[in-house]
mmCIF file of C-alpha atoms in Angstrom:
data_model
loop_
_atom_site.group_PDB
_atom_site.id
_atom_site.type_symbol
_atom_site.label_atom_id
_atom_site.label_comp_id
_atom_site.label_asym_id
_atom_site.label_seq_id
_atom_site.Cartn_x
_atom_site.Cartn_y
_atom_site.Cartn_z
ATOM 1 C CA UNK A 1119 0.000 0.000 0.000
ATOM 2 C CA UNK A 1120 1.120 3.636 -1.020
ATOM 3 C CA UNK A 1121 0.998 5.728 2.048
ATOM 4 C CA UNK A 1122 1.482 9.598 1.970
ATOM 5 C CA UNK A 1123 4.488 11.167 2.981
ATOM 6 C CA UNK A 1124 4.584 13.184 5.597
ATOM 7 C CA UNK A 1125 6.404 16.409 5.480
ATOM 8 C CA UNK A 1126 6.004 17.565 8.933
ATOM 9 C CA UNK A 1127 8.198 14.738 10.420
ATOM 10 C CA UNK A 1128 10.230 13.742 7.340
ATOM 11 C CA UNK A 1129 12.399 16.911 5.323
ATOM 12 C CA UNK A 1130 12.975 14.388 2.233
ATOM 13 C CA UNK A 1131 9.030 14.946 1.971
ATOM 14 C CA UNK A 1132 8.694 18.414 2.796
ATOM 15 C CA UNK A 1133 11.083 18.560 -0.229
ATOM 16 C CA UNK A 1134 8.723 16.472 -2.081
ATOM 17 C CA UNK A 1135 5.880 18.226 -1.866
ATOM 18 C CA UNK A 1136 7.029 21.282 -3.070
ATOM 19 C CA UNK A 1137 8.475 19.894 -6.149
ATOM 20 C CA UNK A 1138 6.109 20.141 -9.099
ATOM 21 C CA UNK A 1139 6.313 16.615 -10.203
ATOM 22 C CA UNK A 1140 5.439 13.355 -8.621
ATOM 23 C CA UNK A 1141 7.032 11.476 -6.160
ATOM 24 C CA UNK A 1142 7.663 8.384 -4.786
ATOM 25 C CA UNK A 1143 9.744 6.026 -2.640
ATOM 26 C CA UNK A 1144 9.751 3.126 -3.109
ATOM 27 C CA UNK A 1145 11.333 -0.500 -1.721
ATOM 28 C CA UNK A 1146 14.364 -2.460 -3.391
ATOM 29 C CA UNK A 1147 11.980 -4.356 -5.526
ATOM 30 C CA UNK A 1148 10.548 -1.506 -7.174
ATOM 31 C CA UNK A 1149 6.920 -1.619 -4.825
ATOM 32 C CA UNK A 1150 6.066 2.131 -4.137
ATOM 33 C CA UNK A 1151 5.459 2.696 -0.531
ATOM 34 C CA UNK A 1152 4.963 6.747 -0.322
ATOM 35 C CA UNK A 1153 3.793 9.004 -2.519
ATOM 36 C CA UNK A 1154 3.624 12.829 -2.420
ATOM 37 C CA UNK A 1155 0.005 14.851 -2.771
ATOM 38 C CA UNK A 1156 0.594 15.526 -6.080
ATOM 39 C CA UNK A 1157 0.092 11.756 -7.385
ATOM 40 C CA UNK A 1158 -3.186 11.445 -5.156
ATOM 41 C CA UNK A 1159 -4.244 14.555 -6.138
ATOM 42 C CA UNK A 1160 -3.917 13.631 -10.299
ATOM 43 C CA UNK A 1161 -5.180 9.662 -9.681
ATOM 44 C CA UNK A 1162 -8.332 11.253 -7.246
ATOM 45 C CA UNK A 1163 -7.661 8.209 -5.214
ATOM 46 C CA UNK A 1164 -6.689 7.595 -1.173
ATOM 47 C CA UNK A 1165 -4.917 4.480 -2.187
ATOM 48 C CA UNK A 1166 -3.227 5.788 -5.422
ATOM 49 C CA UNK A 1167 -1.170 2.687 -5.693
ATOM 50 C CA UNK A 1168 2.122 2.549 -8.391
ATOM 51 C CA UNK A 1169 2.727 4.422 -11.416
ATOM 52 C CA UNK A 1170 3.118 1.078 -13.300
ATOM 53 C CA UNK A 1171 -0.440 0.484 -12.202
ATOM 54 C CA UNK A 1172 -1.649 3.182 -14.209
ATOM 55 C CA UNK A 1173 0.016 3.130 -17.842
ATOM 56 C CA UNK A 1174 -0.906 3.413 -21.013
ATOM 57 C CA UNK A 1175 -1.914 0.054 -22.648
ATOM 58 C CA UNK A 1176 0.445 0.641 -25.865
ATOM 59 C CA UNK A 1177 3.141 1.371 -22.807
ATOM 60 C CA UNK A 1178 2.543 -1.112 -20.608
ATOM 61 C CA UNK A 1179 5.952 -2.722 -21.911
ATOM 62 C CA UNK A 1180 7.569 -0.072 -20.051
ATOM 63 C CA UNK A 1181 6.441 -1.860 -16.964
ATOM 64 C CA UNK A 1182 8.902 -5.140 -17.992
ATOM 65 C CA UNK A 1183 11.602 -2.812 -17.698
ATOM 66 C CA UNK A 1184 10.931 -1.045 -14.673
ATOM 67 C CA UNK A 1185 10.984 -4.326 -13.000
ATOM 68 C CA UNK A 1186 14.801 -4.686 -15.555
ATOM 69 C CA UNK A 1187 16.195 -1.931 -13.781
ATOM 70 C CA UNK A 1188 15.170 -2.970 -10.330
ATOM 71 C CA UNK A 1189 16.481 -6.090 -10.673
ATOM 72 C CA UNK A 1190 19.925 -4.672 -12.217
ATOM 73 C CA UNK A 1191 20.074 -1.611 -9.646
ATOM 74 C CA UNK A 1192 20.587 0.622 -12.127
ATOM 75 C CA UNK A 1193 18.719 3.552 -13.148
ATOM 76 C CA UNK A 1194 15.434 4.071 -15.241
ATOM 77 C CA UNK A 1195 13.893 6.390 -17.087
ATOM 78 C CA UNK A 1196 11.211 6.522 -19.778
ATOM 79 C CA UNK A 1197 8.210 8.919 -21.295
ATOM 80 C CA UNK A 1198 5.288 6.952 -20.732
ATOM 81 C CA UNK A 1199 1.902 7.730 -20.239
ATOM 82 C CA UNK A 1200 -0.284 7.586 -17.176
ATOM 83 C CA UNK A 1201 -4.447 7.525 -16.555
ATOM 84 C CA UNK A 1202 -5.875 10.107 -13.991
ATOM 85 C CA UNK A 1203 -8.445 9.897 -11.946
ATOM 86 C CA UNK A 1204 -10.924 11.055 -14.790
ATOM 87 C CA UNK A 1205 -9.464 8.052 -17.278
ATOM 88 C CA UNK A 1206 -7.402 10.445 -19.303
ATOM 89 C CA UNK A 1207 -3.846 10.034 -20.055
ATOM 90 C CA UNK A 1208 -1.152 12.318 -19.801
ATOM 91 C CA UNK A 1209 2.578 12.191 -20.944
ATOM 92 C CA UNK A 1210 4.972 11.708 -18.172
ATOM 93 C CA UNK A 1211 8.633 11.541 -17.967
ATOM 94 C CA UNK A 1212 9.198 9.049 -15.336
ATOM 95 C CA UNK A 1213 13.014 8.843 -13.660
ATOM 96 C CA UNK A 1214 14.034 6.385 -11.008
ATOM 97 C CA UNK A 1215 17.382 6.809 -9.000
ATOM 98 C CA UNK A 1216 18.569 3.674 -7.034
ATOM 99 C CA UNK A 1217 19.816 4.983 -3.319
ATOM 100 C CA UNK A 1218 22.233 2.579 -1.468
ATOM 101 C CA UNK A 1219 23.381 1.401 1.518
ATOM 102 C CA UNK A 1220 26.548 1.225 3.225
ATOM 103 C CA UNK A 1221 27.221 -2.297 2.083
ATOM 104 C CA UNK A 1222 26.527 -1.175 -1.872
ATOM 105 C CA UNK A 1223 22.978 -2.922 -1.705
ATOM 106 C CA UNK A 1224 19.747 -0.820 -2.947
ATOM 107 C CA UNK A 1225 18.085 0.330 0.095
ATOM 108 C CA UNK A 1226 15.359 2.121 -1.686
ATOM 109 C CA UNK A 1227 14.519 3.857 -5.086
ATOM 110 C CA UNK A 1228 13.415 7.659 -5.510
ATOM 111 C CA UNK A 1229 11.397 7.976 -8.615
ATOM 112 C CA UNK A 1230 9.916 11.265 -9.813
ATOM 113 C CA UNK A 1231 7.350 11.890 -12.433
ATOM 114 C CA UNK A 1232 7.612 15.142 -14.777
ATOM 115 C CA UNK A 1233 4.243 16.373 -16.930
ATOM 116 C CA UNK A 1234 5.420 16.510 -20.243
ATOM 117 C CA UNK A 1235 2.323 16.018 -21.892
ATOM 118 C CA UNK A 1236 2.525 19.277 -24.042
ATOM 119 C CA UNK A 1237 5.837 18.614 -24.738
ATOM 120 C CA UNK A 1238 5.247 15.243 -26.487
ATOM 121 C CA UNK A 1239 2.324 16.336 -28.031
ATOM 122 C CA UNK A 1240 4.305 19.722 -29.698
ATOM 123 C CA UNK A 1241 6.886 17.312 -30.344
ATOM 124 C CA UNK A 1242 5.086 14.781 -32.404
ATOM 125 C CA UNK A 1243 3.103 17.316 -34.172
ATOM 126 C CA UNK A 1244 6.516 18.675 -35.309
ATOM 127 C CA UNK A 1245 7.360 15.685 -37.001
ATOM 128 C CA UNK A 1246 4.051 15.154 -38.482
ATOM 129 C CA UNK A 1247 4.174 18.772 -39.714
ATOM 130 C CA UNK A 1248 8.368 18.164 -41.326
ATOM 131 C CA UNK A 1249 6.951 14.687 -42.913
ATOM 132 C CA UNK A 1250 4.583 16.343 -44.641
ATOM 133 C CA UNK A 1251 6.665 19.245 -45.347
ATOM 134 C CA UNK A 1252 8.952 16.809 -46.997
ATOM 135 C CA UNK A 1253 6.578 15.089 -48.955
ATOM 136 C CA UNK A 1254 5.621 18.159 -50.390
ATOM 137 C CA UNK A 1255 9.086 19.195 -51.182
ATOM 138 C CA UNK A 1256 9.504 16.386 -52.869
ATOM 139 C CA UNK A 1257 6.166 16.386 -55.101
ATOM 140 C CA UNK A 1258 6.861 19.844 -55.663
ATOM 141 C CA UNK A 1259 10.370 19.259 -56.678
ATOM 142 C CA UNK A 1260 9.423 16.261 -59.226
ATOM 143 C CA UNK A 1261 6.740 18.170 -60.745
ATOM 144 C CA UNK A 1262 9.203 20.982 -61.339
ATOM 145 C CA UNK A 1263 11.822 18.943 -62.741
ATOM 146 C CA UNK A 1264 9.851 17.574 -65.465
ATOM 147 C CA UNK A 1265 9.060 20.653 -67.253
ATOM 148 C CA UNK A 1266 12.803 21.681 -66.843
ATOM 149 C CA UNK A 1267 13.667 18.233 -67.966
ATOM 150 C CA UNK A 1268 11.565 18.866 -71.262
ATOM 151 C CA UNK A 1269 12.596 22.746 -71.827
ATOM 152 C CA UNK A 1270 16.494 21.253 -71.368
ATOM 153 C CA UNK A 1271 15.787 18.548 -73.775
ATOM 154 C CA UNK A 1272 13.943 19.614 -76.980
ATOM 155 C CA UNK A 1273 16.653 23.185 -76.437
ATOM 156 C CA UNK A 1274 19.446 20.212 -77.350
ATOM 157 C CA UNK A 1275 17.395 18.338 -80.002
ATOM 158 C CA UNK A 1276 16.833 22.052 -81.643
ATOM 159 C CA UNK A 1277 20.562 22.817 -81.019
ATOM 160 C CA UNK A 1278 21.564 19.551 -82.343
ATOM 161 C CA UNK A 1279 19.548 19.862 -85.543
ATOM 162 C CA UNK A 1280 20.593 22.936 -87.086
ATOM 163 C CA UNK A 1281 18.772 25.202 -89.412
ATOM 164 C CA UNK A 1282 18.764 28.318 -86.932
ATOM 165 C CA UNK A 1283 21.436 31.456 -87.485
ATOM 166 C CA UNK A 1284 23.908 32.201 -84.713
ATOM 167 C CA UNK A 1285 21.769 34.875 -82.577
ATOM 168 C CA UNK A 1286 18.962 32.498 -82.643
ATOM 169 C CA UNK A 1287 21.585 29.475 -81.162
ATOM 170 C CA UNK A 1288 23.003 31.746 -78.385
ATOM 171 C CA UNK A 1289 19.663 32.268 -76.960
ATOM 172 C CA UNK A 1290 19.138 28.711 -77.184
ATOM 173 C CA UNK A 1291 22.275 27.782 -75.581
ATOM 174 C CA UNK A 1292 21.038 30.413 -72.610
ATOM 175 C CA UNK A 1293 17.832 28.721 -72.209
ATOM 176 C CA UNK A 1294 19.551 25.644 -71.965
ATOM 177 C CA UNK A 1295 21.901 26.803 -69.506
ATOM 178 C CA UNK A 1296 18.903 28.438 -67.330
ATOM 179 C CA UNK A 1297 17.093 25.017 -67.187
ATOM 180 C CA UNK A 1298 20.013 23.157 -66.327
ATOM 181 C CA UNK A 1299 20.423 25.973 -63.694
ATOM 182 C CA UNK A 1300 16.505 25.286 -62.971
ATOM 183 C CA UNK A 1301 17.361 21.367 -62.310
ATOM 184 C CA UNK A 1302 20.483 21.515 -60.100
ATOM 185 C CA UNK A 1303 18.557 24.408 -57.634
ATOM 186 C CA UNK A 1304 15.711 22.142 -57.419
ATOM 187 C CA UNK A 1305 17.688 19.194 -56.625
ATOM 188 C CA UNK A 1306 19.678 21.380 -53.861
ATOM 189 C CA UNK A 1307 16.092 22.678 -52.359
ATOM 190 C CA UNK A 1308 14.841 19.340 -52.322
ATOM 191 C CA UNK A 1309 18.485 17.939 -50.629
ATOM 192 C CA UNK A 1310 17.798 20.655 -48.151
ATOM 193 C CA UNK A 1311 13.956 20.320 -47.196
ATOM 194 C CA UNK A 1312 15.269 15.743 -46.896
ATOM 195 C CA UNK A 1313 18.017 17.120 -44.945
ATOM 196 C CA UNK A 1314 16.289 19.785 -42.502
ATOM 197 C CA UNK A 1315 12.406 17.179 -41.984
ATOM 198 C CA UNK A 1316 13.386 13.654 -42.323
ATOM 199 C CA UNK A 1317 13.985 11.123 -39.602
ATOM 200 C CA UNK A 1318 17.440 10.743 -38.560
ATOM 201 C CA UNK A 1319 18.279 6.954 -38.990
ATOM 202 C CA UNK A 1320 21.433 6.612 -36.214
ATOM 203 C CA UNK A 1321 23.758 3.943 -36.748
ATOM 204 C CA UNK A 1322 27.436 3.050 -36.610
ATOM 205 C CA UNK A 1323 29.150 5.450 -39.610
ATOM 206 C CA UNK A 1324 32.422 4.402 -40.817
ATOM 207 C CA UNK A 1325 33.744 7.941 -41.759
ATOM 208 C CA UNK A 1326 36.636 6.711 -43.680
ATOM 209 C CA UNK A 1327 34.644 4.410 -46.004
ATOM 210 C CA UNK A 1328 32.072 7.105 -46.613
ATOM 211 C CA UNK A 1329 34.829 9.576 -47.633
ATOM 212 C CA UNK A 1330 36.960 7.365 -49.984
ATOM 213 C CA UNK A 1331 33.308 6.241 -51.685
ATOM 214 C CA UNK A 1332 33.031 10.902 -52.075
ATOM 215 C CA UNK A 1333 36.147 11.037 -53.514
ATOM 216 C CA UNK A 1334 35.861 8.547 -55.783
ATOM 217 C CA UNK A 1335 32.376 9.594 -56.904
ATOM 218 C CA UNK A 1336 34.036 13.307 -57.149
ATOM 219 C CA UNK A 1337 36.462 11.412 -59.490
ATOM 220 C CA UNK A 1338 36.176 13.008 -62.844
ATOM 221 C CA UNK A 1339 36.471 16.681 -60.604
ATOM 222 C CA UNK A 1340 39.791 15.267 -59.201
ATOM 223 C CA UNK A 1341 41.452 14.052 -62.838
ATOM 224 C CA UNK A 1342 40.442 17.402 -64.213
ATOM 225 C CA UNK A 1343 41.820 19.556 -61.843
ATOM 226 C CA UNK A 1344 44.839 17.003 -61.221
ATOM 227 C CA UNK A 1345 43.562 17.669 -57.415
ATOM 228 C CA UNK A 1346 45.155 15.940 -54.783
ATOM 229 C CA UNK A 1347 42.917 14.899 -51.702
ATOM 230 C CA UNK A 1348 43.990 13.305 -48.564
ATOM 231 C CA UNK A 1349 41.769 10.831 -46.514
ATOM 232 C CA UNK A 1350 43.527 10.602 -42.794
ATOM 233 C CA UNK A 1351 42.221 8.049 -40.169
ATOM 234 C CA UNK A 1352 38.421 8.776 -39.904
ATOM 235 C CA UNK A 1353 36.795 6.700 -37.649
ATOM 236 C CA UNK A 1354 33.708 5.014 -36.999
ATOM 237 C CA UNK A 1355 30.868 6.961 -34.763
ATOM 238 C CA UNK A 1356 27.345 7.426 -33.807
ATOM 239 C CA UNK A 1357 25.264 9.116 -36.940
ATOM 240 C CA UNK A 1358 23.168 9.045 -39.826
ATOM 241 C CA UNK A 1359 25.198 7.622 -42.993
ATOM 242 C CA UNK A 1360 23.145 8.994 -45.739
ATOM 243 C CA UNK A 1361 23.841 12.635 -43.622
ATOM 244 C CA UNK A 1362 27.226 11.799 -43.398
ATOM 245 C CA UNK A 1363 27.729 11.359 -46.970
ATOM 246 C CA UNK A 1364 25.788 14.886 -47.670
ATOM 247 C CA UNK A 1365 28.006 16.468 -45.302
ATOM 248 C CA UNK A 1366 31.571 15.345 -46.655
ATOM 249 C CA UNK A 1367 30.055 15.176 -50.141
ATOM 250 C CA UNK A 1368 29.674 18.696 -50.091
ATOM 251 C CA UNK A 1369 32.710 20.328 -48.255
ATOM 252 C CA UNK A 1370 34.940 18.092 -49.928
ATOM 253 C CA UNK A 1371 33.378 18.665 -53.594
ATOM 254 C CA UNK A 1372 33.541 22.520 -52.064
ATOM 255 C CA UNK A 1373 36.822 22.547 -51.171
ATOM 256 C CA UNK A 1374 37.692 21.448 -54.880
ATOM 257 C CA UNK A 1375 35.675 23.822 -56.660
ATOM 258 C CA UNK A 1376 37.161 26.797 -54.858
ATOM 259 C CA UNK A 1377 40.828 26.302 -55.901
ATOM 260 C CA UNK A 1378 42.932 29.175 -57.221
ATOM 261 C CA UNK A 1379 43.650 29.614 -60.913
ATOM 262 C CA UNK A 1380 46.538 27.465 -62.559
ATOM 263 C CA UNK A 1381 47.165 25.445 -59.198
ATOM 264 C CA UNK A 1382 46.475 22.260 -58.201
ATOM 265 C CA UNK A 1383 44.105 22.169 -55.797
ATOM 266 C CA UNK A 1384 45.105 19.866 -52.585
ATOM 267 C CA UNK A 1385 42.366 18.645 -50.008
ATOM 268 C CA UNK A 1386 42.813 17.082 -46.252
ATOM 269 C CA UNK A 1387 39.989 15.156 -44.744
ATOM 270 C CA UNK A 1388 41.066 14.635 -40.888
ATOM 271 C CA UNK A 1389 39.182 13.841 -37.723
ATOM 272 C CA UNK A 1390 40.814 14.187 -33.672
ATOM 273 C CA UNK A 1391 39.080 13.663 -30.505
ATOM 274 C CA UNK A 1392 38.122 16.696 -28.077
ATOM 275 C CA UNK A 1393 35.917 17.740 -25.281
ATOM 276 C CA UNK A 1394 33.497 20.084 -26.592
ATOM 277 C CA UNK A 1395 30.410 19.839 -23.694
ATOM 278 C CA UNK A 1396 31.186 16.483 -23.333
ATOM 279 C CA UNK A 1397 32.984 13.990 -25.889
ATOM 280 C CA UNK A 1398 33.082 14.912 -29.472
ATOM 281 C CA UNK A 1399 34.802 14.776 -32.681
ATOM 282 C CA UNK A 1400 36.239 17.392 -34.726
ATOM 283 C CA UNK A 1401 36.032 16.632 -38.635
ATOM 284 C CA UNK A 1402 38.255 19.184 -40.472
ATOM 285 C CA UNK A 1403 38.450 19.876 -44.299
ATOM 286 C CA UNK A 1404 40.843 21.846 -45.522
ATOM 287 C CA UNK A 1405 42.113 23.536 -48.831
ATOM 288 C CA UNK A 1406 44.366 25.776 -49.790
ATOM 289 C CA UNK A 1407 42.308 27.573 -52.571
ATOM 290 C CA UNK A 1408 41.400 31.209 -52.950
ATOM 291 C CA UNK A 1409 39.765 31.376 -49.554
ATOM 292 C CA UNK A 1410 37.249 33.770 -48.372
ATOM 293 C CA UNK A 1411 37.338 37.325 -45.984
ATOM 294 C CA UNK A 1412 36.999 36.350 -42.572
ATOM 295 C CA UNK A 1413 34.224 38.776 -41.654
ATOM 296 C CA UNK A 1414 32.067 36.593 -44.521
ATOM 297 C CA UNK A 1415 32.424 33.429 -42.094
ATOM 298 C CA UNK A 1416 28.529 33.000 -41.026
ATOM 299 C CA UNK A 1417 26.708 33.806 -43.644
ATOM 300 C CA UNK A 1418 28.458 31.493 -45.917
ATOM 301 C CA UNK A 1419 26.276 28.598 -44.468
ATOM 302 C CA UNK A 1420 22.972 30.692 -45.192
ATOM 303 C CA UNK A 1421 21.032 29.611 -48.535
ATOM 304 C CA UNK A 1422 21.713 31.050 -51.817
ATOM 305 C CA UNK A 1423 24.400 33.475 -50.159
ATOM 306 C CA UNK A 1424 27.561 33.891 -52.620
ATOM 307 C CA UNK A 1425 30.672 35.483 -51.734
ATOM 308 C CA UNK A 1426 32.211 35.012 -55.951
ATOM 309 C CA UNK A 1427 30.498 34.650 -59.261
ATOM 310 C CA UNK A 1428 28.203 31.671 -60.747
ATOM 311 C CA UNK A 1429 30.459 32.303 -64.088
ATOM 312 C CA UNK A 1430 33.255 31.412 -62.215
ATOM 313 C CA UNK A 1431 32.177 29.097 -59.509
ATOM 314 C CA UNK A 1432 28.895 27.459 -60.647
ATOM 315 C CA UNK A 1433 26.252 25.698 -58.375
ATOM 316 C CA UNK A 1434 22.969 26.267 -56.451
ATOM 317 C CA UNK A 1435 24.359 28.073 -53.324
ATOM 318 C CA UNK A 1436 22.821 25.337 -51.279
ATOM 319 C CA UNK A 1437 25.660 23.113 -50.363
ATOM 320 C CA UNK A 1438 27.021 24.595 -47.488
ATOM 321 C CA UNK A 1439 23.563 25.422 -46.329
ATOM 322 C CA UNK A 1440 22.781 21.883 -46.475
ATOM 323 C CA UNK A 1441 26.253 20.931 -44.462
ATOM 324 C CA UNK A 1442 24.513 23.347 -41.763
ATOM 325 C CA UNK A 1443 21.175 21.054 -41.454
ATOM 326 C CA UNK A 1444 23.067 17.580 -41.409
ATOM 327 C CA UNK A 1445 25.393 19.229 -38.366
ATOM 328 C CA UNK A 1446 22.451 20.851 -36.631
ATOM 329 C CA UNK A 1447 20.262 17.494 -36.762
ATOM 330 C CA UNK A 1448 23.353 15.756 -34.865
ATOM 331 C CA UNK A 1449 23.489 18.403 -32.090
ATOM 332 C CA UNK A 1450 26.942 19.461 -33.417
ATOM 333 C CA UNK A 1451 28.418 22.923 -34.629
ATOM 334 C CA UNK A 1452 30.503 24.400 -38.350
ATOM 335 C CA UNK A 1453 32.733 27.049 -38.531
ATOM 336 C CA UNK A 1454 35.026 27.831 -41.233
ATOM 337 C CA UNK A 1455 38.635 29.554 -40.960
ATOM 338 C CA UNK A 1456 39.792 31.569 -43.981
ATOM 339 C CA UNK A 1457 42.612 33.719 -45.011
ATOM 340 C CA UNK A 1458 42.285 35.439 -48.883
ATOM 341 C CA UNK A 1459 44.719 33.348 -51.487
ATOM 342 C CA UNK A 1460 45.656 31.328 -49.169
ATOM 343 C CA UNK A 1461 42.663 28.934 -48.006
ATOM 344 C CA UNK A 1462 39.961 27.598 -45.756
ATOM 345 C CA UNK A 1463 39.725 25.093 -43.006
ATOM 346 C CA UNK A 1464 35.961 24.110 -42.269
ATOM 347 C CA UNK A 1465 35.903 22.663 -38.736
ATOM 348 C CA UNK A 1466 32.610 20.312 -37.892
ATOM 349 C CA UNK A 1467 32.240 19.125 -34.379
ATOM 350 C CA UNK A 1468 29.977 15.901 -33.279
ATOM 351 C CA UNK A 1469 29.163 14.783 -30.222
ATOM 352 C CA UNK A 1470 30.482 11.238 -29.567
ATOM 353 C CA UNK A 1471 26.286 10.373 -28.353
ATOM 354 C CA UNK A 1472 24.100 12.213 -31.017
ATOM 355 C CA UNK A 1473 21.179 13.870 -29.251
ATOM 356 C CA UNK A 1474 17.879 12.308 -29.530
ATOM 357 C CA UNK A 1475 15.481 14.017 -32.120
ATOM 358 C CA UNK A 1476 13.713 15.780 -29.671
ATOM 359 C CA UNK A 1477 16.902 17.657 -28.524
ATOM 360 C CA UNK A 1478 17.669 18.761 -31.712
ATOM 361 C CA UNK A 1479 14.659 20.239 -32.737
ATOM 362 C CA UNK A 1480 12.044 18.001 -34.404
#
């Protein structure tokens, strides 16, 4: 039986009750045995009984591993959610701390509940709203792409066929150069919108196998340029692969693109341990091409910002933008270091743990 605490003999539950959460003790096996008002008060009940009593029936599996943890002395926590006294349910973040005694035994547990019913609720209509946000981009971005497909296409076939004077060919090679313009910013919106609503599949990432398969997709860039890039030990962490790939994909073919006039362009791919709030890993890519002033450091990673010509440096404007959503979906942080003629270092840092979605803003 749950009893009530009483604060006027016991501090631990004057404490309690002025907490706005629930609380409980409970015994080394995990059986409540006092509660604070606040869990009467929500279950309307003298006898309130156990939190596990009261959950959810699609979370009544969190009740196997309550019992887990109490077995294992270790500690628990879960969102669940909980019927009041009316028979509605509310969201609850439930945390259970083990407390033991002097010979390293559990003597009792101290478990706290946390109303985050509005939370959960924002939360999941967040990622309903960014799945259909993404469907849309990508409906929208198909349906744009064919016309810009067709424009590109029967521009070529006329091209191709002759019969048309000069003047009447350079406006068709412009129209063919603003479609193909057309296709690669689509493609970069729609990389963006996957990039900024989708799920975030977390797995083990071998860095060093994602970044030899970039640079040997970016191939035909390297021979060209006679470019010479340099893959260091990357290891293997916590992340989402196909964001991985977007994310050295893009500074690496970045890095390449930038190179100074009648040079061969050299790239270094490197990673090193820090402490950065906790564990983390610091991916640098550097280049020594024409570099960039200083002062234009942030809003480089903003959409469609430029800092040099599409003549000379073509592309949609949207890659380092879309370098910015991969890091921000793994709780991490860019920055890029630049001196004028002589190059740029971009500097991501990952925490060893990626956040869960939540943290990170879905």
């Amino acid at each position: 039986m749950t009893t009530e605490m009483q604060s006027d003999a016991d501090p631990d539950a004057a404490f309690a009750e002025a907490l706005p959460h629930i609380v409980f003790t409970s015994l080394p096996d995990g059986r409540p045995d006092r509660c604070n008002k606040r869990w009467r008060d929500y279950v309307g009940a003298t006898s309130p009984g156990d939190w596990a009593d009261r959950l959810h029936p699609e979370d009544r599996s969190r009740r196997d591993e309550w019992a887990e943890a109490t077995r294992a002395g270790r500690l628990f926590e879960t969102e669940c959610r909980l019927r009041d006294g009316a028979g509605g349910h509310r969201w609850f973040l439930i945390r259970a701390v083990p407390r033991f005694n002097a010979a390293g035994a559990v003597d009792s547990w101290l478990t706290t509940g946390t109303d985050v019913d509005g939370l959960v609720r924002t939360r999941e209509e967040l990622r309903r709203s960014n799945a259909a946000l993404e469907r849309f981009a990508a409906i929208a971005a198909h349906d744009l792409q064919e016309p810009v497909r067709k424009v590109r296409a029967f521009g070529e076939r006329i091209a191709a066929g002759g019969g048309i004077d000069d003047r009447s060919r350079g406006h068709l090679g412009r129209i063919i150069a603003a479609a193909a313009r057309m296709h690669e910013l689509v493609h970069g919106l729609l990389s963006l919108a996957r990039v900024s609503g989708g799920a975030r599949v977390q797995t083990h990432v071998d860095l060093g196998a994602i970044a030899r398969e970039v640079v040997d997709d970016l191939g035909a860039t390297i021979e060209r340029s006679g470019a010479h890039v340099e893959v260091g030990p990357l290891p293997t962490i916590r992340a989402d692969a196909v964001l991985m790939r977007q994310l050295l994909q893009n500074l690496i073919a970045n890095a390449l693109k930038f190179h100074r006039p009648g040079q061969v362009p050299s790239v270094r791919v490197s990673v090193r341990e820090a402490v950065e709030d906790g564990p983390a890993w610091v991916l640098e890519v550097a280049d020594d091409g024409i570099g960039f002033d200083q002062r234009e450091a942030s809003r480089i990673f903003e959409p469609f910002q430029r800092l040099h010509g599409r003549s000379a440096y073509p592309g949609s404007g949207l890659g380092l933008a879309i370098c910015q959503g991969v890091v921000d979906r793994h709780g991490g942080t860019i920055a890029a270091e630049s001196v004028p003629g002589v190059g740029s270092v971009f500097r991501v840092v990952l925490p060893a743990e990626p956040p869960a979605e939540e943290a990170v803003g879905l």
